[in-house]
Amino acid sequence: MNTQNYRKLWIALAVVLAASFGTLLYFGKDIYRMAPPIPGRVVVADGGPVLFTGQDIRDGQNVWQSTGGQQMGTVWGHGSYQAPDWSADWLHREAEWLLDHWAAEEQAGATFASLPPETQAALKERLKRELRTNTYDPNTGDLVVSPVRARAIQAVAAHYDKLFSDDPALADLRDVYAMTPHAVPDPERRQKLAAFFFWTAWACAANRPGETVSYTQNWPPEPLIDNRPTPANVVWSVVSFVLLLAGVGALAWYHAVLRRQPEEEGPLPDQDPLLGLNPTPSMRATLKYFWVVITLLVFQMGMGAVTAHYGVEGSGFYGIPLAEWLPYAVTRTWHTQLAVFWIATAWLATGLFVAPAVSGYEPKFQRLGVNVLFAALMIIVVGSLFGTWYATRQRMGLETNFWFGHQGYEYVELGRFWQILLLVGLFLWLFLVGRALWPAFRQGGAQRHLLGLFLLSSAAIGLFYGAGLMWGRQTHLALAEYWRWWVVHLWVEGFFEVFATVVIAFLLTRMGLLQVRTATAAVLFSTTIFLSGGIIGTFHHLYFTGTPTAVLALGAVFSALEVVPLVLIGFEAYENLTLSRARPWVKAYQWPIYFFVAVAFWNLVGAGIFGFLINPPIALYYMQGLNTTPVHGHTALFGVYGMLGIGLALFCLRGLATRAEWRTGTLSFAFWSINIGLALMVLLSDLPRGLVQTWASVNTGMWYARSAELMGTDLMKTLRWLRVIGDTVFAVGVLALGWFVLGLKTGWSLIPGTQQQRALEPTEPAPAR
């Protein structure tokens, strides 16, 4: 491919980046402008008392965050799957109280359920007027509620006061929710927590000014007030289906045309090119990173097992009162935090390993920088894990909690101090990788374009984590969610994908299994196609978080385009599998390459099929916050990025000791056990539970899909216990992987007295400069 063609691909990528981020920022401004208002006061009509102030609501948001936030139940559908969605739960309880109160007025001692249908219909109309009418006055900043609604608010607040304290009457309910007694021991904090929950529920019911749709696009499903999908929800869902089919057809046509064009192929090497690699001091210093990767993976798996078991035994672990020390909110926090930590550590270590290997250049003090970064990462891991645990003890002030405790937002739970320290660490990593790669980048040629993409994706990993600093302690929830998804989506479903594609291409070209020109063109093209949907696709997380209709439309369209490139991912898996059999010496890299094959498989299944299952607005309207979400989460996050992290770690471990042959029986067992266990985990338990909940959400409402009544049924209990099968198979595989990696140090994973034939003479890296 000539320079002109590379230039066209770079221009296309630049246009996609500029247009996509311009759109994301432009409509982000609309989110700021149209977010549900936080009233200065919630007051009772006709000169009645003040129920809450705006500061109570903001402080209540901080109290919610200090309990674990999205790690204990959900708000607006985002968070964990054990306790209820607090916004949907409050809304339903308030509606039921009002209906029963009015029923008793109609007929002494009557309940709403006991009234004849025509009377029920009249009371439901009255309820709609009461809850859907927007009584916020932007001139005064007051939200005015009727005296009867004020009594309903006080009744629901009293329920939450008992729930978050230690009222014995709600002990069974707390157990179903996996909540500990005294989750919020301070009565004043509980009052502010109720203010926050009321406000989130109010935004779900109150119509936007001049519209007949609530601030949350009529989410959650709640038949009592006719919260149903909006016309925009249905129309843009249909558009997303059509665009998906059109995109798949166009890409399939392009792929068919491309396959007809002859590719320039060079001869594959007869012997392993990496046998001549002499690891530099900084490359050898990355070994401890990979030990930490496996350690954190095993720890994360353990926390996942405990978290899943809390779904059955809310306050204990097989009779051990573990929740007294490690409640559900903590184990789930650690489970998600550790996933990010060990996957990111594997990728950072791979970058540090690959950079000197590609350039043959060891910068001065590079090893020192690698060790300093390692120490910083360990401080962040230990400090943030302790902080998120200590925060749930409710012994921190709300400001201290924000800085050192639990921010309450899923995947970015660590306190602001640890966030800043991690951001500094990411830029130190970028500096170390960049200075080692720079000599190779200056050499020019086709490899320069691949290196440029590598540096671009590496810079993006640091820059977009910085979006996590864009919200403050009391930032509006809708705005905090907007920036949070900049971190989570643009990391996981954006530039991590680019980084993964580039790194795999690097490794395969370094081994001589791919031509640099072919790999560079493919990576540039696939990056452009993926980001054309992936960046604006961020909005599909924000359909119902107090955002305007334009966000729903853009999210629906571009989340469909995100899936388009994944339909051809099977070709990538087949090509990787073919490369693993290209030459006899490649057998030494069989299992790292097999993990790359697994990445392609789970990209199609987890990110593609299970992702699109919940991405259209009409699907997510009923499924948001149900167990269909962890189906996508586990198969996409672990299936794609976790498998890639393991594959990269094994590849680098192979590169650090290229002449020693491995005993791969344990590694083979680990590979199949991990993949089969992951499949069983979602197919036997998570997916069936999610579909049962979806049916309940459609028929009865979101409150019921998340309720103790449904989750306590025999069917749901059985489906939760079936999770043990997949979890056990998966856990055995993870432990086998850990045993194999430990054996590389102790020797039981190596074949004694063996040595691969050297293909090249040892080459020393260029002297430090």
Coordinates of N, CA, C and O in Angstrom, one line a residue, residues 194-327:
A194 N -33.3 10.0 51.9 CA -34.7 9.9 51.4 C -35.0 11.1 50.5 O -35.7 11.0 49.5
A195 N -34.4 12.3 50.8 CA -34.6 13.4 49.9 C -34.1 13.2 48.5 O -34.7 13.5 47.5
F196 N -32.9 12.5 48.5 CA -32.3 12.2 47.2 C -33.1 11.2 46.4 O -33.4 11.4 45.2
F197 N -33.6 10.1 47.1 CA -34.4 9.1 46.4 C -35.7 9.7 45.9 O -36.2 9.4 44.9
F198 N -36.3 10.6 46.8 CA -37.5 11.3 46.3 C -37.3 12.0 45.0 O -38.1 12.0 44.1
W199 N -36.2 12.8 45.0 CA -35.9 13.6 43.8 C -35.7 12.7 42.5 O -36.2 13.1 41.4
T200 N -35.0 11.6 42.7 CA -34.8 10.7 41.5 C -36.1 10.2 41.0 O -36.4 10.0 39.8
A201 N -37.0 9.8 42.0 CA -38.4 9.3 41.6 C -39.2 10.4 41.0 O -40.0 10.2 40.0
W202 N -39.1 11.6 41.5 CA -39.9 12.7 41.0 C -39.5 13.0 39.5 O -40.4 13.2 38.6
A203 N -38.2 12.9 39.2 CA -37.8 13.1 37.8 C -38.3 12.0 36.9 O -38.5 12.2 35.7
C204 N -38.6 10.8 37.4 CA -39.1 9.7 36.6 C -40.6 9.9 36.3 O -41.1 9.3 35.3
A205 N -41.3 10.7 37.1 CA -42.8 10.9 36.9 C -43.1 12.2 36.3 O -44.1 12.3 35.4
A206 N -42.5 13.3 36.7 CA -42.9 14.6 36.3 C -42.6 14.9 34.8 O -41.5 14.6 34.3
N207 N -43.5 15.4 34.1 CA -43.3 15.7 32.7 C -42.4 16.9 32.5 O -42.4 17.9 33.3
R208 N -41.6 16.9 31.5 CA -40.7 18.0 31.2 C -41.7 19.2 30.8 O -42.8 19.0 30.3
P209 N -41.3 20.4 31.1 CA -42.1 21.6 30.8 C -42.6 21.6 29.4 O -41.7 21.5 28.4
G210 N -43.9 21.7 29.1 CA -44.4 21.8 27.8 C -44.5 20.4 27.1 O -44.8 20.4 25.9
E211 N -44.1 19.3 27.7 CA -44.2 18.0 27.1 C -45.0 17.0 27.9 O -45.5 17.4 29.0
T212 N -45.3 15.9 27.3 CA -46.0 14.8 28.0 C -45.1 13.6 28.3 O -45.6 12.5 28.4
V213 N -43.9 13.9 28.4 CA -42.9 12.8 28.6 C -42.0 13.3 29.8 O -41.7 14.4 30.0
S214 N -41.7 12.3 30.7 CA -41.0 12.7 31.9 C -39.5 12.9 31.6 O -39.0 12.7 30.5
Y215 N -38.8 13.5 32.6 CA -37.4 13.8 32.4 C -36.6 12.5 32.1 O -35.5 12.7 31.4
T216 N -37.0 11.4 32.5 CA -36.3 10.1 32.2 C -36.9 9.4 31.0 O -36.8 8.1 31.0
Q217 N -37.5 10.1 30.1 CA -38.2 9.4 28.9 C -39.2 8.3 29.4 O -39.3 7.3 28.8
N218 N -39.9 8.7 30.4 CA -41.0 7.8 31.0 C -40.4 6.5 31.6 O -41.2 5.5 31.7
W219 N -39.1 6.4 31.8 CA -38.6 5.3 32.5 C -38.7 5.6 34.0 O -38.6 6.7 34.5
P220 N -39.1 4.6 34.9 CA -39.2 3.1 34.6 C -40.6 2.8 34.2 O -41.5 3.5 34.4
P221 N -40.8 1.5 33.6 CA -42.1 1.1 33.3 C -42.9 1.0 34.6 O -42.6 0.4 35.6
E222 N -44.0 1.8 34.6 CA -44.9 1.9 35.8 C -46.3 2.1 35.4 O -46.7 3.3 35.1
P223 N -47.1 1.0 35.2 CA -48.5 1.2 34.7 C -49.4 2.1 35.5 O -50.3 2.6 35.0
L224 N -49.1 2.2 36.8 CA -50.0 3.0 37.7 C -50.1 4.5 37.2 O -51.1 5.1 37.4
I225 N -49.0 5.0 36.6 CA -49.0 6.4 36.1 C -48.8 6.4 34.6 O -48.5 7.5 34.1
D226 N -49.0 5.3 33.9 CA -48.9 5.2 32.5 C -47.5 5.6 32.0 O -47.3 6.3 31.0
N227 N -46.5 5.2 32.8 CA -45.1 5.3 32.3 C -44.9 4.2 31.3 O -44.7 3.0 31.6
R228 N -44.9 4.5 30.0 CA -44.8 3.6 28.9 C -43.8 4.1 27.9 O -43.5 5.3 27.9
P229 N -43.3 3.3 27.0 CA -42.3 3.8 26.0 C -42.8 4.9 25.2 O -44.0 4.9 24.8
T230 N -42.0 5.9 25.0 CA -42.4 7.1 24.2 C -42.4 6.7 22.7 O -41.8 5.8 22.3
P231 N -43.1 7.5 21.9 CA -43.0 7.3 20.4 C -41.6 7.3 19.9 O -41.2 6.5 19.1
A232 N -40.8 8.3 20.4 CA -39.4 8.3 20.0 C -38.7 7.1 20.3 O -37.8 6.6 19.6
N233 N -39.0 6.5 21.5 CA -38.3 5.2 21.9 C -38.6 4.1 20.8 O -37.6 3.4 20.4
V234 N -39.8 4.0 20.4 CA -40.2 3.0 19.4 C -39.6 3.3 18.1 O -39.0 2.4 17.4
V235 N -39.7 4.5 17.6 CA -39.3 4.9 16.2 C -37.8 4.7 16.1 O -37.3 4.1 15.1
W236 N -37.0 5.2 17.1 CA -35.6 5.1 16.9 C -35.1 3.7 17.2 O -34.0 3.3 16.7
S237 N -35.8 2.9 17.8 CA -35.5 1.5 17.9 C -35.6 0.8 16.6 O -34.7 0.0 16.2
V238 N -36.7 1.1 15.8 CA -36.8 0.5 14.5 C -35.7 1.0 13.6 O -35.2 0.3 12.8
V239 N -35.4 2.3 13.7 CA -34.3 2.9 12.9 C -33.0 2.1 13.2 O -32.2 1.8 12.2
S240 N -32.8 1.8 14.4 CA -31.5 1.1 14.8 C -31.5 -0.3 14.2 O -30.4 -0.7 13.7
F241 N -32.6 -1.0 14.1 CA -32.6 -2.3 13.5 C -32.3 -2.2 12.0 O -31.5 -3.0 11.5
V242 N -32.9 -1.2 11.3 CA -32.7 -1.0 9.9 C -31.2 -0.7 9.6 O -30.6 -1.2 8.7
L243 N -30.7 0.2 10.4 CA -29.3 0.6 10.2 C -28.3 -0.6 10.5 O -27.3 -0.7 9.8
L244 N -28.7 -1.4 11.4 CA -27.8 -2.6 11.7 C -27.8 -3.5 10.5 O -26.7 -3.9 10.0
L245 N -29.0 -3.7 9.9 CA -29.0 -4.6 8.7 C -28.3 -4.0 7.5 O -27.6 -4.7 6.8
A246 N -28.5 -2.7 7.3 CA -27.9 -2.0 6.2 C -26.4 -2.0 6.4 O -25.6 -2.2 5.5
G247 N -25.9 -1.7 7.6 CA -24.5 -1.7 7.9 C -23.8 -3.1 7.7 O -22.7 -3.2 7.1
V248 N -24.5 -4.1 8.2 CA -24.0 -5.5 8.0 C -23.9 -5.8 6.5 O -22.9 -6.4 6.0
G249 N -24.9 -5.4 5.7 CA -24.9 -5.7 4.3 C -23.7 -5.0 3.6 O -23.0 -5.5 2.8
A250 N -23.6 -3.7 4.0 CA -22.5 -2.9 3.3 C -21.1 -3.4 3.7 O -20.2 -3.5 2.8
L251 N -20.9 -3.8 4.9 CA -19.6 -4.3 5.3 C -19.3 -5.7 4.7 O -18.2 -6.0 4.3
A252 N -20.4 -6.5 4.6 CA -20.2 -7.8 4.0 C -19.8 -7.6 2.5 O -19.0 -8.4 2.0
W253 N -20.5 -6.7 1.9 CA -20.1 -6.4 0.4 C -18.7 -6.0 0.3 O -17.9 -6.4 -0.5
Y254 N -18.3 -5.0 1.2 CA -16.9 -4.5 1.2 C -15.9 -5.6 1.4 O -14.9 -5.7 0.7
H255 N -16.3 -6.5 2.4 CA -15.3 -7.6 2.7 C -15.2 -8.5 1.5 O -14.1 -9.0 1.2
A256 N -16.3 -8.8 0.9 CA -16.3 -9.7 -0.3 C -15.4 -9.1 -1.4 O -14.6 -9.8 -2.0
V257 N -15.6 -7.8 -1.7 CA -14.7 -7.2 -2.7 C -13.3 -7.2 -2.3 O -12.4 -7.5 -3.1
L258 N -13.0 -6.9 -1.0 CA -11.6 -6.9 -0.5 C -11.0 -8.3 -0.6 O -9.8 -8.4 -1.0
R259 N -11.7 -9.3 -0.4 CA -11.1 -10.7 -0.4 C -10.7 -11.1 -1.8 O -9.9 -11.9 -2.0
R260 N -11.3 -10.4 -2.8 CA -11.0 -10.7 -4.2 C -9.7 -10.1 -4.7 O -9.1 -10.5 -5.7
Q261 N -9.2 -9.1 -3.9 CA -8.0 -8.4 -4.3 C -6.8 -9.2 -3.8 O -6.8 -9.6 -2.6
P262 N -5.8 -9.4 -4.6 CA -4.7 -10.2 -4.2 C -3.9 -9.5 -3.1 O -3.7 -8.2 -3.2
E263 N -3.4 -10.2 -2.1 CA -2.6 -9.6 -1.0 C -1.2 -10.0 -1.2 O -0.9 -11.1 -1.6
E264 N -0.3 -9.0 -0.9 CA 1.1 -9.3 -1.0 C 1.5 -10.0 0.2 O 1.4 -9.5 1.4
E265 N 2.0 -11.2 0.1 CA 2.3 -12.1 1.2 C 3.8 -12.4 1.1 O 4.3 -12.8 0.1
G266 N 4.5 -12.2 2.2 CA 5.9 -12.6 2.2 C 6.1 -14.0 2.8 O 5.1 -14.5 3.4
P267 N 7.2 -14.6 2.7 CA 7.4 -15.9 3.3 C 7.4 -15.9 4.8 O 7.9 -14.9 5.4
L268 N 6.8 -16.8 5.4 CA 6.7 -16.9 6.9 C 8.1 -17.5 7.4 O 8.7 -18.3 6.7
P269 N 8.6 -16.9 8.5 CA 9.9 -17.4 9.0 C 9.8 -18.9 9.4 O 8.8 -19.4 9.8
D270 N 10.9 -19.6 9.1 CA 11.0 -21.0 9.5 C 11.3 -21.2 10.9 O 11.0 -22.3 11.5
Q271 N 11.8 -20.2 11.6 CA 12.1 -20.4 13.0 C 11.6 -19.1 13.8 O 11.3 -18.1 13.2
D272 N 11.5 -19.2 15.1 CA 11.0 -18.2 15.9 C 11.9 -16.9 15.9 O 13.0 -17.0 16.4
P273 N 11.4 -15.8 15.4 CA 12.2 -14.6 15.4 C 12.5 -14.1 16.8 O 13.5 -13.4 17.0
L274 N 11.6 -14.4 17.8 CA 11.8 -13.9 19.1 C 12.9 -14.6 19.9 O 13.3 -14.2 21.0
L275 N 13.4 -15.7 19.3 CA 14.5 -16.4 20.0 C 15.7 -15.6 20.0 O 16.6 -15.8 20.9
G276 N 15.8 -14.6 19.1 CA 17.0 -13.8 19.1 C 16.8 -12.5 20.0 O 17.7 -11.7 20.1
L277 N 15.6 -12.4 20.6 CA 15.4 -11.3 21.5 C 16.1 -11.4 22.8 O 15.9 -12.4 23.5
N278 N 16.8 -10.4 23.2 CA 17.5 -10.4 24.5 C 16.8 -9.3 25.3 O 17.0 -8.1 25.1
P279 N 15.9 -9.7 26.3 CA 15.1 -8.8 27.0 C 16.0 -7.7 27.7 O 17.0 -8.1 28.3
T280 N 15.6 -6.5 27.6 CA 16.3 -5.4 28.3 C 15.9 -5.4 29.7 O 15.0 -6.0 30.2
P281 N 16.7 -4.6 30.6 CA 16.4 -4.5 32.0 C 14.9 -4.1 32.3 O 14.3 -4.6 33.2
S282 N 14.4 -3.1 31.5 CA 13.1 -2.6 31.7 C 12.1 -3.7 31.3 O 11.0 -3.8 31.9
M283 N 12.4 -4.5 30.3 CA 11.5 -5.5 29.9 C 11.4 -6.6 30.9 O 10.3 -7.1 31.3
R284 N 12.5 -6.9 31.5 CA 12.6 -8.0 32.6 C 11.8 -7.4 33.8 O 11.2 -8.2 34.6
A285 N 11.9 -6.1 34.0 CA 11.2 -5.5 35.2 C 9.7 -5.6 35.1 O 9.0 -5.4 36.1
T286 N 9.2 -5.9 33.9 CA 7.7 -6.0 33.8 C 7.2 -7.4 34.3 O 6.0 -7.5 34.4
L287 N 8.1 -8.3 34.6 CA 7.7 -9.6 35.1 C 6.7 -9.5 36.3 O 5.7 -10.2 36.4
K288 N 7.1 -8.6 37.2 CA 6.3 -8.5 38.4 C 4.9 -8.0 38.1 O 3.9 -8.3 38.9
Y289 N 4.7 -7.2 37.1 CA 3.4 -6.8 36.7 C 2.5 -8.0 36.4 O 1.3 -8.0 36.8
F290 N 3.1 -9.0 35.7 CA 2.2 -10.1 35.3 C 1.9 -11.0 36.4 O 0.9 -11.7 36.5
W291 N 2.8 -11.1 37.4 CA 2.5 -11.8 38.7 C 1.3 -11.1 39.4 O 0.4 -11.8 39.9
V292 N 1.3 -9.8 39.4 CA 0.2 -9.1 40.0 C -1.1 -9.3 39.2 O -2.1 -9.4 39.8
V293 N -1.0 -9.3 37.9 CA -2.2 -9.6 37.1 C -2.9 -10.8 37.5 O -4.1 -10.9 37.7
I294 N -2.1 -11.9 37.6 CA -2.7 -13.2 38.0 C -3.2 -13.2 39.4 O -4.3 -13.7 39.7
T295 N -2.5 -12.5 40.3 CA -2.9 -12.5 41.7 C -4.2 -11.7 41.8 O -5.2 -12.2 42.5
L296 N -4.3 -10.6 41.2 CA -5.6 -9.8 41.2 C -6.7 -10.5 40.5 O -7.9 -10.4 41.0
L297 N -6.4 -11.2 39.5 CA -7.5 -12.0 38.8 C -8.1 -13.1 39.7 O -9.3 -13.2 39.8
V298 N -7.2 -13.8 40.5 CA -7.7 -14.8 41.4 C -8.5 -14.1 42.5 O -9.6 -14.6 42.9
F299 N -8.0 -13.0 43.0 CA -8.7 -12.2 44.1 C -10.1 -11.7 43.6 O -11.1 -11.9 44.2
Q300 N -10.1 -11.2 42.3 CA -11.3 -10.8 41.7 C -12.3 -11.9 41.6 O -13.5 -11.7 41.9
M301 N -11.9 -13.0 41.2 CA -12.7 -14.2 41.0 C -13.3 -14.6 42.4 O -14.5 -14.9 42.5
G302 N -12.5 -14.5 43.4 CA -13.1 -14.8 44.8 C -14.1 -13.9 45.2 O -15.2 -14.2 45.8
M303 N -13.9 -12.6 44.9 CA -14.9 -11.6 45.3 C -16.2 -11.7 44.5 O -17.3 -11.5 45.0
G304 N -16.0 -12.2 43.2 CA -17.2 -12.5 42.4 C -18.0 -13.6 42.9 O -19.3 -13.6 42.9
A305 N -17.3 -14.6 43.4 CA -18.0 -15.8 44.0 C -18.8 -15.4 45.3 O -20.0 -15.8 45.4
V306 N -18.2 -14.6 46.1 CA -18.9 -14.1 47.3 C -20.1 -13.3 47.0 O -21.2 -13.4 47.5
T307 N -19.9 -12.3 46.0 CA -21.0 -11.4 45.6 C -22.1 -12.2 45.0 O -23.3 -11.9 45.4
A308 N -21.9 -13.2 44.2 CA -22.9 -14.0 43.6 C -23.7 -14.8 44.7 O -24.9 -14.9 44.7
H309 N -22.9 -15.3 45.7 CA -23.6 -16.0 46.8 C -24.5 -15.2 47.7 O -25.5 -15.6 48.2
Y310 N -24.1 -13.9 47.8 CA -25.0 -13.0 48.6 C -26.4 -12.9 47.9 O -27.3 -12.5 48.6
G311 N -26.5 -13.2 46.7 CA -27.8 -13.3 46.0 C -28.7 -14.3 46.6 O -29.9 -14.3 46.5
V312 N -28.1 -15.4 47.2 CA -28.9 -16.5 47.8 C -28.9 -16.3 49.3 O -30.0 -16.4 49.9
E313 N -27.8 -15.9 49.9 CA -27.7 -15.8 51.4 C -27.2 -14.4 51.7 O -26.0 -14.1 51.7
G314 N -28.2 -13.4 51.8 CA -27.8 -12.0 51.7 C -26.9 -11.5 52.8 O -26.2 -10.5 52.6
S315 N -26.8 -12.2 53.9 CA -26.0 -11.6 55.0 C -24.8 -12.6 55.4 O -24.1 -12.4 56.4
G316 N -24.6 -13.7 54.6 CA -23.6 -14.6 55.0 C -23.0 -15.4 53.8 O -23.5 -15.2 52.7
F317 N -22.0 -16.2 54.1 CA -21.4 -17.0 53.1 C -21.3 -18.4 53.6 O -20.5 -18.8 54.4
Y318 N -22.3 -19.3 53.3 CA -22.4 -20.6 53.8 C -22.4 -20.7 55.3 O -21.7 -21.4 55.9
G319 N -23.2 -19.8 55.9 CA -23.4 -19.7 57.3 C -22.4 -18.8 58.0 O -22.6 -18.5 59.2
I320 N -21.3 -18.4 57.4 CA -20.4 -17.5 58.0 C -20.9 -16.1 57.9 O -21.2 -15.7 56.7
P321 N -21.0 -15.3 58.9 CA -21.6 -13.9 58.8 C -20.6 -13.0 58.2 O -20.2 -11.9 58.8
L322 N -20.2 -13.3 57.0 CA -19.1 -12.5 56.3 C -19.6 -11.1 56.1 O -18.7 -10.2 56.0
A323 N -20.9 -10.8 55.9 CA -21.3 -9.5 55.5 C -21.0 -8.5 56.7 O -21.0 -7.3 56.4
E324 N -20.8 -8.9 57.9 CA -20.5 -8.0 58.9 C -19.1 -7.3 58.6 O -18.9 -6.2 59.1
W325 N -18.2 -8.0 57.9 CA -16.9 -7.4 57.6 C -16.8 -7.0 56.1 O -16.2 -6.0 55.8
L326 N -17.4 -7.8 55.3 CA -17.4 -7.5 53.8 C -18.8 -7.6 53.3 O -19.2 -8.6 52.7
P327 N -19.6 -6.5 53.4 CA -20.9 -6.5 52.9 C -21.0 -6.6 51.4 O -19.9 -6.3 50.7

